[in-house]
mmCIF file of C-alpha atoms in Angstrom:
data_model
loop_
_atom_site.group_PDB
_atom_site.id
_atom_site.type_symbol
_atom_site.label_atom_id
_atom_site.label_comp_id
_atom_site.label_asym_id
_atom_site.label_seq_id
_atom_site.Cartn_x
_atom_site.Cartn_y
_atom_site.Cartn_z
ATOM 1 C CA MET A 1 215.641 58.934 196.336
ATOM 2 C CA ARG A 2 218.421 57.873 193.965
ATOM 3 C CA ALA A 3 216.199 55.315 192.269
ATOM 4 C CA VAL A 4 213.429 57.878 191.702
ATOM 5 C CA ILE A 5 215.851 60.397 190.163
ATOM 6 C CA VAL A 6 217.476 57.751 187.970
ATOM 7 C CA ALA A 7 214.091 56.528 186.733
ATOM 8 C CA ALA A 8 212.981 60.066 185.851
ATOM 9 C CA ALA A 9 216.273 60.947 184.138
ATOM 10 C CA VAL A 10 216.476 57.750 182.101
ATOM 11 C CA ALA A 11 212.846 58.082 181.006
ATOM 12 C CA PHE A 12 213.445 61.680 179.948
ATOM 13 C CA ILE A 13 216.522 60.812 177.878
ATOM 14 C CA ILE A 14 214.919 57.786 176.202
ATOM 15 C CA SER A 15 211.774 59.741 175.396
ATOM 16 C CA LEU A 16 213.610 62.870 174.232
ATOM 17 C CA PHE A 17 215.764 60.938 171.756
ATOM 18 C CA GLY A 18 213.306 58.125 171.090
ATOM 19 C CA THR A 19 210.375 60.315 170.067
ATOM 20 C CA PRO A 20 212.102 61.550 166.861
ATOM 21 C CA VAL A 21 212.575 57.888 165.955
ATOM 22 C CA ALA A 22 208.858 57.353 166.481
ATOM 23 C CA ILE A 23 208.135 60.408 164.322
ATOM 24 C CA ARG A 24 210.179 58.966 161.450
ATOM 25 C CA VAL A 25 208.676 55.496 161.825
ATOM 26 C CA PHE A 26 205.050 56.630 161.967
ATOM 27 C CA THR A 27 205.630 59.094 159.146
ATOM 28 C CA ALA A 28 207.067 56.297 156.988
ATOM 29 C CA LEU A 29 204.060 54.138 157.861
ATOM 30 C CA LYS A 30 201.791 57.046 156.902
ATOM 31 C CA ALA A 31 200.234 56.933 160.367
ATOM 32 C CA GLY A 32 198.952 60.493 160.166
ATOM 33 C CA GLN A 33 196.224 61.821 162.435
ATOM 34 C CA PRO A 34 192.832 62.202 160.687
ATOM 35 C CA ILE A 35 191.064 65.419 161.724
ATOM 36 C CA ARG A 36 187.330 65.661 162.452
ATOM 37 C CA SER A 37 185.508 67.820 159.938
ATOM 38 C CA LEU A 38 183.307 69.118 162.780
ATOM 39 C CA GLY A 39 186.272 70.357 164.797
ATOM 40 C CA PRO A 40 187.720 73.888 164.773
ATOM 41 C CA ALA A 41 188.804 74.938 161.282
ATOM 42 C CA THR A 42 192.323 75.738 162.509
ATOM 43 C CA HIS A 43 192.871 72.026 163.213
ATOM 44 C CA GLN A 44 192.702 71.082 159.538
ATOM 45 C CA GLY A 45 196.307 72.216 159.182
ATOM 46 C CA LYS A 46 197.347 69.460 161.592
ATOM 47 C CA LYS A 47 196.074 66.719 159.299
ATOM 48 C CA GLY A 48 198.717 64.104 158.646
ATOM 49 C CA THR A 49 200.786 64.795 161.780
ATOM 50 C CA PRO A 50 202.056 61.405 163.046
ATOM 51 C CA THR A 51 199.982 59.946 165.850
ATOM 52 C CA MET A 52 200.402 57.024 168.301
ATOM 53 C CA GLY A 53 203.268 58.933 169.930
ATOM 54 C CA GLY A 54 202.214 57.553 173.292
ATOM 55 C CA VAL A 55 204.186 54.439 172.360
ATOM 56 C CA ALA A 56 207.401 56.447 172.872
ATOM 57 C CA PHE A 57 206.772 57.512 176.450
ATOM 58 C CA ILE A 58 205.156 54.215 177.477
ATOM 59 C CA VAL A 59 208.251 52.297 176.352
ATOM 60 C CA ALA A 60 210.513 54.908 177.964
ATOM 61 C CA THR A 61 208.684 54.552 181.282
ATOM 62 C CA VAL A 62 208.959 50.764 181.361
ATOM 63 C CA LEU A 63 212.682 50.851 180.514
ATOM 64 C CA ALA A 64 213.289 53.602 183.070
ATOM 65 C CA TYR A 65 211.545 51.564 185.754
ATOM 66 C CA VAL A 66 214.048 48.781 185.103
ATOM 67 C CA ALA A 67 216.893 51.300 185.292
ATOM 68 C CA GLY A 68 215.554 52.568 188.601
ATOM 69 C CA HIS A 69 215.863 49.091 190.047
ATOM 70 C CA VAL A 70 219.425 48.804 188.810
ATOM 71 C CA ALA A 71 220.151 51.932 190.867
ATOM 72 C CA LEU A 72 218.857 50.131 193.947
ATOM 73 C CA THR A 73 221.746 47.666 193.908
ATOM 74 C CA THR A 74 223.791 50.144 195.953
ATOM 75 C CA LEU A 75 221.230 50.225 198.764
ATOM 76 C CA PRO A 76 221.461 48.074 201.897
ATOM 77 C CA GLU A 77 220.069 44.568 201.438
ATOM 78 C CA GLN A 78 217.041 45.119 203.644
ATOM 79 C CA GLN A 79 215.983 48.155 201.615
ATOM 80 C CA ILE A 80 216.344 46.281 198.330
ATOM 81 C CA ALA A 81 213.967 43.635 199.667
ATOM 82 C CA GLN A 82 211.365 46.276 200.401
ATOM 83 C CA VAL A 83 211.382 47.745 196.900
ATOM 84 C CA ALA A 84 211.902 44.638 194.761
ATOM 85 C CA PRO A 85 209.621 44.380 191.695
ATOM 86 C CA SER A 86 206.134 43.768 193.040
ATOM 87 C CA MET A 87 202.461 43.455 192.261
ATOM 88 C CA THR A 88 202.258 47.249 192.600
ATOM 89 C CA ALA A 89 204.575 47.658 189.610
ATOM 90 C CA LEU A 90 202.684 44.995 187.679
ATOM 91 C CA VAL A 91 199.374 46.758 188.259
ATOM 92 C CA LEU A 92 200.576 50.300 187.537
ATOM 93 C CA LEU A 93 202.696 49.493 184.498
ATOM 94 C CA GLY A 94 200.063 47.007 183.338
ATOM 95 C CA LEU A 95 197.401 49.703 183.397
ATOM 96 C CA PHE A 96 199.725 52.060 181.535
ATOM 97 C CA VAL A 97 200.548 49.525 178.833
ATOM 98 C CA PHE A 98 197.170 47.851 178.348
ATOM 99 C CA CYS A 99 195.073 51.023 178.463
ATOM 100 C CA GLY A 100 197.592 52.218 175.889
ATOM 101 C CA VAL A 101 196.889 49.091 173.836
ATOM 102 C CA VAL A 102 193.172 49.945 173.791
ATOM 103 C CA GLY A 103 194.083 53.429 172.581
ATOM 104 C CA PHE A 104 196.509 51.988 170.022
ATOM 105 C CA LEU A 105 193.710 49.906 168.506
ATOM 106 C CA ASP A 106 191.611 53.060 168.246
ATOM 107 C CA ASP A 107 194.458 55.005 166.630
ATOM 108 C CA PHE A 108 195.271 52.129 164.265
ATOM 109 C CA LEU A 109 191.704 51.945 162.991
ATOM 110 C CA LYS A 110 191.623 55.722 162.478
ATOM 111 C CA VAL A 111 194.823 55.624 160.460
ATOM 112 C CA ARG A 112 193.802 52.565 158.470
ATOM 113 C CA ARG A 113 190.393 53.982 157.590
ATOM 114 C CA ARG A 114 191.764 57.505 157.047
ATOM 115 C CA HIS A 115 188.892 58.686 159.199
ATOM 116 C CA SER A 116 188.592 60.173 162.689
ATOM 117 C CA GLY A 117 186.312 57.329 163.752
ATOM 118 C CA GLY A 118 188.286 54.477 165.299
ATOM 119 C CA LEU A 119 186.923 52.030 167.835
ATOM 120 C CA SER A 120 183.252 52.538 168.606
ATOM 121 C CA ALA A 121 182.462 54.208 171.918
ATOM 122 C CA LYS A 122 181.175 50.881 173.230
ATOM 123 C CA GLY A 123 184.274 49.061 172.037
ATOM 124 C CA LYS A 124 186.596 51.551 173.693
ATOM 125 C CA LEU A 125 184.665 51.447 176.962
ATOM 126 C CA LEU A 126 184.617 47.643 176.875
ATOM 127 C CA GLY A 127 188.379 47.563 176.455
ATOM 128 C CA GLN A 128 188.857 49.943 179.382
ATOM 129 C CA LEU A 129 186.420 47.887 181.448
ATOM 130 C CA LEU A 130 188.297 44.653 180.831
ATOM 131 C CA VAL A 131 191.685 46.219 181.596
ATOM 132 C CA GLY A 132 190.374 47.928 184.735
ATOM 133 C CA ALA A 133 188.641 44.786 185.979
ATOM 134 C CA GLY A 134 191.649 42.557 185.333
ATOM 135 C CA PHE A 135 194.123 44.742 187.167
ATOM 136 C CA GLY A 136 191.522 45.686 189.785
ATOM 137 C CA ILE A 137 191.188 42.021 190.707
ATOM 138 C CA ALA A 138 194.973 41.705 190.875
ATOM 139 C CA ALA A 139 195.140 44.828 193.050
ATOM 140 C CA LEU A 140 192.551 43.506 195.520
ATOM 141 C CA TYR A 141 193.002 39.746 195.508
ATOM 142 C CA VAL A 142 196.790 39.267 195.362
ATOM 143 C CA PRO A 143 198.263 40.196 198.761
ATOM 144 C CA SER A 144 201.924 40.517 199.691
ATOM 145 C CA THR A 145 203.537 38.289 202.296
ATOM 146 C CA ASN A 146 202.186 40.564 205.062
ATOM 147 C CA GLY A 147 198.669 40.404 203.625
ATOM 148 C CA GLN A 148 198.644 43.906 202.115
ATOM 149 C CA THR A 149 197.119 44.527 198.692
ATOM 150 C CA VAL A 150 197.851 47.215 196.103
ATOM 151 C CA ALA A 151 194.402 48.781 196.495
ATOM 152 C CA SER A 152 192.270 49.066 199.613
ATOM 153 C CA GLU A 153 188.792 47.825 200.461
ATOM 154 C CA HIS A 154 188.014 51.302 201.812
ATOM 155 C CA ILE A 155 187.133 54.462 199.957
ATOM 156 C CA SER A 156 190.010 56.861 200.461
ATOM 157 C CA PHE A 157 190.587 60.600 200.428
ATOM 158 C CA ILE A 158 194.025 61.449 201.783
ATOM 159 C CA ARG A 159 194.130 58.006 203.378
ATOM 160 C CA ASP A 160 191.602 55.229 203.869
ATOM 161 C CA ILE A 161 188.320 56.377 205.402
ATOM 162 C CA SER A 162 187.850 53.697 208.060
ATOM 163 C CA PHE A 163 184.041 53.682 208.115
ATOM 164 C CA LEU A 164 183.708 53.452 204.314
ATOM 165 C CA ASP A 165 184.505 49.759 203.849
ATOM 166 C CA VAL A 166 183.059 48.581 200.518
ATOM 167 C CA GLY A 167 184.597 45.116 200.479
ATOM 168 C CA LYS A 168 186.718 43.548 197.756
ATOM 169 C CA VAL A 169 183.985 43.400 195.118
ATOM 170 C CA GLY A 170 182.925 46.980 195.776
ATOM 171 C CA SER A 171 186.527 48.134 195.660
ATOM 172 C CA VAL A 172 187.108 46.401 192.312
ATOM 173 C CA LEU A 173 184.070 48.225 190.930
ATOM 174 C CA ILE A 174 185.416 51.535 192.226
ATOM 175 C CA PHE A 175 188.826 50.652 190.770
ATOM 176 C CA VAL A 176 187.263 50.097 187.341
ATOM 177 C CA PHE A 177 185.293 53.347 187.582
ATOM 178 C CA VAL A 178 188.401 55.356 188.511
ATOM 179 C CA ILE A 179 190.457 53.857 185.676
ATOM 180 C CA MET A 180 187.733 54.473 183.100
ATOM 181 C CA SER A 181 187.045 57.995 184.362
ATOM 182 C CA MET A 182 190.684 59.059 184.411
ATOM 183 C CA SER A 183 191.569 57.496 181.057
ATOM 184 C CA ASN A 184 188.628 59.197 179.377
ATOM 185 C CA GLY A 185 189.348 62.442 181.241
ATOM 186 C CA VAL A 186 192.907 62.623 179.914
ATOM 187 C CA ASN A 187 191.673 61.603 176.461
ATOM 188 C CA LEU A 188 189.147 64.463 176.414
ATOM 189 C CA THR A 189 191.862 66.877 177.554
ATOM 190 C CA ASP A 190 194.013 65.865 174.609
ATOM 191 C CA GLY A 191 193.339 67.830 171.427
ATOM 192 C CA LEU A 192 195.617 70.864 171.605
ATOM 193 C CA ASP A 193 199.380 70.643 171.179
ATOM 194 C CA GLY A 194 200.969 69.823 174.518
ATOM 195 C CA LEU A 195 197.829 70.347 176.619
ATOM 196 C CA ALA A 196 197.283 66.824 177.971
ATOM 197 C CA THR A 197 201.031 66.131 178.123
ATOM 198 C CA GLY A 198 201.828 69.181 180.243
ATOM 199 C CA ALA A 199 198.842 68.760 182.539
ATOM 200 C CA THR A 200 199.650 65.098 183.119
ATOM 201 C CA ILE A 201 203.287 65.919 183.935
ATOM 202 C CA LEU A 202 202.030 68.088 186.806
ATOM 203 C CA VAL A 203 199.743 65.333 188.095
ATOM 204 C CA LEU A 204 202.462 62.690 187.820
ATOM 205 C CA GLY A 205 204.843 65.030 189.630
ATOM 206 C CA ALA A 206 202.329 65.268 192.459
ATOM 207 C CA TYR A 207 202.117 61.488 192.721
ATOM 208 C CA THR A 208 205.901 61.237 192.705
ATOM 209 C CA LEU A 209 205.973 63.490 195.782
ATOM 210 C CA ILE A 210 203.081 61.652 197.441
ATOM 211 C CA GLY A 211 204.643 58.235 196.802
ATOM 212 C CA PHE A 212 208.041 59.284 198.106
ATOM 213 C CA TRP A 213 206.537 61.012 201.148
ATOM 214 C CA GLN A 214 204.602 57.846 201.942
ATOM 215 C CA TYR A 215 207.809 55.854 201.559
ATOM 216 C CA ARG A 216 209.579 58.106 204.067
ATOM 217 C CA HIS A 217 206.664 57.645 206.502
ATOM 218 C CA TRP A 218 205.771 54.069 205.645
ATOM 219 C CA CYS A 219 204.215 51.560 208.016
ATOM 220 C CA GLY A 220 206.216 48.875 206.197
ATOM 221 C CA ASP A 221 209.444 50.479 207.396
ATOM 222 C CA THR A 222 209.740 48.957 210.846
ATOM 223 C CA THR A 223 212.547 51.333 211.806
ATOM 224 C CA TYR A 224 210.322 54.369 211.222
ATOM 225 C CA ALA A 225 206.906 52.959 212.132
ATOM 226 C CA LYS A 226 207.984 51.590 215.525
ATOM 227 C CA GLY A 227 207.925 54.974 217.218
ATOM 228 C CA ALA A 228 205.924 56.989 214.694
ATOM 229 C CA ALA A 229 202.703 58.757 215.596
ATOM 230 C CA TYR A 230 201.478 58.217 212.054
ATOM 231 C CA CYS A 231 202.505 56.142 209.049
ATOM 232 C CA TYR A 232 200.963 55.340 205.673
ATOM 233 C CA GLU A 233 199.317 51.955 205.143
ATOM 234 C CA VAL A 234 200.215 51.525 201.484
ATOM 235 C CA ARG A 235 202.022 48.831 199.563
ATOM 236 C CA ASP A 236 205.390 49.520 197.890
ATOM 237 C CA PRO A 237 205.380 53.344 198.005
ATOM 238 C CA LEU A 238 208.877 53.621 196.525
ATOM 239 C CA GLU A 239 207.660 51.628 193.529
ATOM 240 C CA ILE A 240 204.822 54.123 193.176
ATOM 241 C CA ALA A 241 207.208 57.089 193.297
ATOM 242 C CA MET A 242 209.581 55.501 190.777
ATOM 243 C CA ILE A 243 206.852 54.758 188.247
ATOM 244 C CA ALA A 244 205.233 58.186 188.596
ATOM 245 C CA ALA A 245 208.632 59.876 188.227
ATOM 246 C CA ALA A 246 209.552 57.749 185.224
ATOM 247 C CA ALA A 247 206.250 58.541 183.493
ATOM 248 C CA ALA A 248 206.646 62.262 184.282
ATOM 249 C CA GLY A 249 210.206 62.281 182.900
ATOM 250 C CA ALA A 250 209.090 60.431 179.773
ATOM 251 C CA CYS A 251 206.287 62.936 179.216
ATOM 252 C CA VAL A 252 208.709 65.872 179.582
ATOM 253 C CA GLY A 253 210.901 64.352 176.877
ATOM 254 C CA PHE A 254 207.848 63.823 174.684
ATOM 255 C CA LEU A 255 206.599 67.372 175.296
ATOM 256 C CA TRP A 256 209.736 68.710 173.586
ATOM 257 C CA TRP A 257 208.291 67.357 170.316
ATOM 258 C CA ASN A 258 204.596 67.629 171.203
ATOM 259 C CA THR A 259 204.464 71.315 172.083
ATOM 260 C CA SER A 260 203.024 73.724 169.511
ATOM 261 C CA PRO A 261 203.427 73.167 166.638
ATOM 262 C CA ALA A 262 203.389 69.468 167.455
ATOM 263 C CA ARG A 263 205.539 67.170 165.378
ATOM 264 C CA ILE A 264 203.728 64.151 166.811
ATOM 265 C CA PHE A 265 200.525 63.492 168.750
ATOM 266 C CA MET A 266 200.228 61.090 171.670
ATOM 267 C CA GLY A 267 196.950 59.794 170.253
ATOM 268 C CA ASP A 268 194.563 57.667 172.233
ATOM 269 C CA THR A 269 197.542 55.366 172.783
ATOM 270 C CA GLY A 270 199.110 57.908 175.096
ATOM 271 C CA ALA A 271 195.982 59.549 176.483
ATOM 272 C CA LEU A 272 194.257 56.350 177.594
ATOM 273 C CA GLY A 273 197.534 54.944 178.890
ATOM 274 C CA LEU A 274 198.312 58.026 180.965
ATOM 275 C CA GLY A 275 194.777 58.182 182.339
ATOM 276 C CA GLY A 276 194.917 54.527 183.337
ATOM 277 C CA LEU A 277 198.224 55.099 185.112
ATOM 278 C CA VAL A 278 196.964 58.185 186.979
ATOM 279 C CA GLY A 279 193.889 56.254 188.103
ATOM 280 C CA GLY A 280 196.086 53.399 189.286
ATOM 281 C CA LEU A 281 198.328 55.795 191.207
ATOM 282 C CA ALA A 282 195.268 57.243 192.959
ATOM 283 C CA MET A 283 194.146 53.786 194.068
ATOM 284 C CA ALA A 284 197.611 52.616 195.094
ATOM 285 C CA THR A 285 198.346 55.708 197.197
ATOM 286 C CA ARG A 286 194.906 55.588 198.868
ATOM 287 C CA THR A 287 194.039 59.060 197.506
ATOM 288 C CA THR A 288 191.041 58.150 195.359
ATOM 289 C CA LEU A 289 188.877 61.167 196.182
ATOM 290 C CA LEU A 290 191.866 63.502 196.410
ATOM 291 C CA ALA A 291 192.585 62.605 192.765
ATOM 292 C CA ILE A 292 189.478 64.602 191.826
ATOM 293 C CA ILE A 293 191.334 67.700 193.052
ATOM 294 C CA ILE A 294 194.827 66.766 191.857
ATOM 295 C CA GLY A 295 193.454 65.929 188.418
ATOM 296 C CA GLY A 296 191.037 68.854 188.578
ATOM 297 C CA LEU A 297 191.653 69.981 184.992
ATOM 298 C CA PHE A 298 190.650 66.550 183.683
ATOM 299 C CA VAL A 299 187.499 66.701 185.808
ATOM 300 C CA ILE A 300 186.592 70.198 184.600
ATOM 301 C CA ILE A 301 187.030 69.266 180.945
ATOM 302 C CA THR A 302 185.087 66.024 181.366
ATOM 303 C CA MET A 303 182.246 67.877 183.080
ATOM 304 C CA SER A 304 182.111 70.365 180.195
ATOM 305 C CA VAL A 305 181.320 67.466 177.877
ATOM 306 C CA VAL A 306 178.722 66.020 180.275
ATOM 307 C CA ILE A 307 177.041 69.412 180.701
ATOM 308 C CA GLN A 308 177.007 69.992 176.951
ATOM 309 C CA ILE A 309 175.399 66.616 176.245
ATOM 310 C CA ILE A 310 172.780 66.934 178.987
ATOM 311 C CA SER A 311 171.882 70.485 177.989
ATOM 312 C CA PHE A 312 171.579 69.674 174.291
ATOM 313 C CA LYS A 313 169.503 66.545 174.849
ATOM 314 C CA THR A 314 167.130 68.155 177.355
ATOM 315 C CA THR A 315 166.793 71.692 175.986
ATOM 316 C CA GLY A 316 168.248 71.541 172.491
ATOM 317 C CA LYS A 317 170.701 74.297 173.450
ATOM 318 C CA ARG A 318 174.470 74.218 173.904
ATOM 319 C CA VAL A 319 176.123 75.728 176.967
ATOM 320 C CA PHE A 320 179.509 75.924 175.216
ATOM 321 C CA ARG A 321 180.309 76.808 171.624
ATOM 322 C CA MET A 322 181.972 73.423 171.402
ATOM 323 C CA SER A 323 183.077 70.768 173.863
ATOM 324 C CA PRO A 324 185.474 69.727 175.299
ATOM 325 C CA LEU A 325 186.072 73.073 176.990
ATOM 326 C CA GLN A 326 189.360 73.911 175.246
ATOM 327 C CA HIS A 327 187.557 74.071 171.892
ATOM 328 C CA HIS A 328 185.022 76.546 173.324
ATOM 329 C CA PHE A 329 187.876 78.967 173.960
ATOM 330 C CA GLU A 330 189.331 78.328 170.504
ATOM 331 C CA LEU A 331 186.050 79.413 168.947
ATOM 332 C CA ALA A 332 185.984 82.383 171.329
ATOM 333 C CA GLY A 333 189.179 83.627 169.672
ATOM 334 C CA TRP A 334 191.877 82.496 172.107
ATOM 335 C CA SER A 335 195.094 81.284 170.485
ATOM 336 C CA GLU A 336 196.036 77.652 170.955
ATOM 337 C CA VAL A 337 199.179 78.527 172.914
ATOM 338 C CA ASN A 338 197.222 80.823 175.266
ATOM 339 C CA ILE A 339 194.668 78.101 175.973
ATOM 340 C CA VAL A 340 197.348 75.495 176.646
ATOM 341 C CA VAL A 341 199.395 77.693 179.003
ATOM 342 C CA ARG A 342 196.334 78.929 180.897
ATOM 343 C CA PHE A 343 194.979 75.410 181.269
ATOM 344 C CA TRP A 344 198.394 74.308 182.536
ATOM 345 C CA ILE A 345 198.094 77.045 185.154
ATOM 346 C CA VAL A 346 194.679 75.688 186.177
ATOM 347 C CA ALA A 347 196.159 72.192 186.356
ATOM 348 C CA GLY A 348 199.026 73.504 188.500
ATOM 349 C CA ILE A 349 196.636 75.229 190.898
ATOM 350 C CA CYS A 350 194.643 72.009 191.274
ATOM 351 C CA VAL A 351 197.824 70.041 191.952
ATOM 352 C CA ALA A 352 199.006 72.613 194.498
ATOM 353 C CA ILE A 353 195.675 72.476 196.358
ATOM 354 C CA GLY A 354 195.749 68.669 196.328
ATOM 355 C CA LEU A 355 199.293 68.498 197.682
ATOM 356 C CA GLY A 356 198.455 71.135 200.267
ATOM 357 C CA LEU A 357 195.535 69.062 201.544
ATOM 358 C CA PHE A 358 197.689 65.914 201.577
ATOM 359 C CA TYR A 359 200.438 67.573 203.615
ATOM 360 C CA SER A 360 198.058 69.437 205.932
ATOM 361 C CA ASP A 361 196.495 66.104 206.960
ATOM 362 C CA PHE A 362 199.937 64.844 207.963
ATOM 363 C CA LEU A 363 200.633 68.023 209.917
ATOM 364 C CA ALA A 364 197.291 67.759 211.685
ATOM 365 C CA VAL A 365 198.040 64.223 212.804
ATOM 366 C CA MET A 366 201.642 64.921 213.796
ATOM 367 C CA GLY A 367 200.691 68.192 215.501
#
């Protein structure tokens, strides 16, 4: 537990005090956010606000992960061996960083061109595909000494569903789909000050609890698993909890500066990075389908875009005044702060339902 708390605290401090540095740097570089002319009129006042702020909390998370491992030096030797830096950390932090790199390229092109169009849609999807495939292969084809991989060959809900074995190739494809879906889901949720940051903090908090709970009831812990009625077949659950906690802490520090009126935006750098990490956490904890509930706000907002596109192309009519969904409510007269807080509440309800289902499964087995 100490390592998880240290990772979260260090990430928070680095992000809280590092984000103002990022604000000054990106302001000096004139890396201001271009605003779409087709967006809500109220957004034009945000033009020029520094973007690429995701760099701050990505760096904070990586440094905090290292600090978390320093905290482990006080643990017994056998425990240190269990939570040493692993392929799980490489996959999760790799997804965070390299999905962020794809977003950074998009942000850089927007800033350079002084236009809201960055990478093409195909280019962005290709970048996400390559990152997802690369780390998906690592997650499925690089086992630990006991033969366990970061991701599973089964489709999972609260744990692996035994009769849904899709094989390594099928699992890599699912891995890529989850990473691309989550990264785009968080990206679509971004757009109002603090909205994506706050919602993602709740989701990352959920995965911190899930990872630590799995660590406390871990099949890899021979002391616990020997007489346990149920344990979790995951790889490196304490690593998972540390990384999720570090990312959550970093986002809280960033939110101090990102809340309305935002002094910096996370940009696609942060949104794609966070989405990639959340998708990786879902795969690593064997909660792939449960992630649809835990990240319910991202799903709802993504579906609003899908519905809008399908409706307009098939009937010529729009279901919403504007998509993603948060902009529909802006045009309906809701204030930005009201939308953000109410959407956070929706995100919190989704997280609570997801955690409730996760824990109820454990109770059902143990009962």
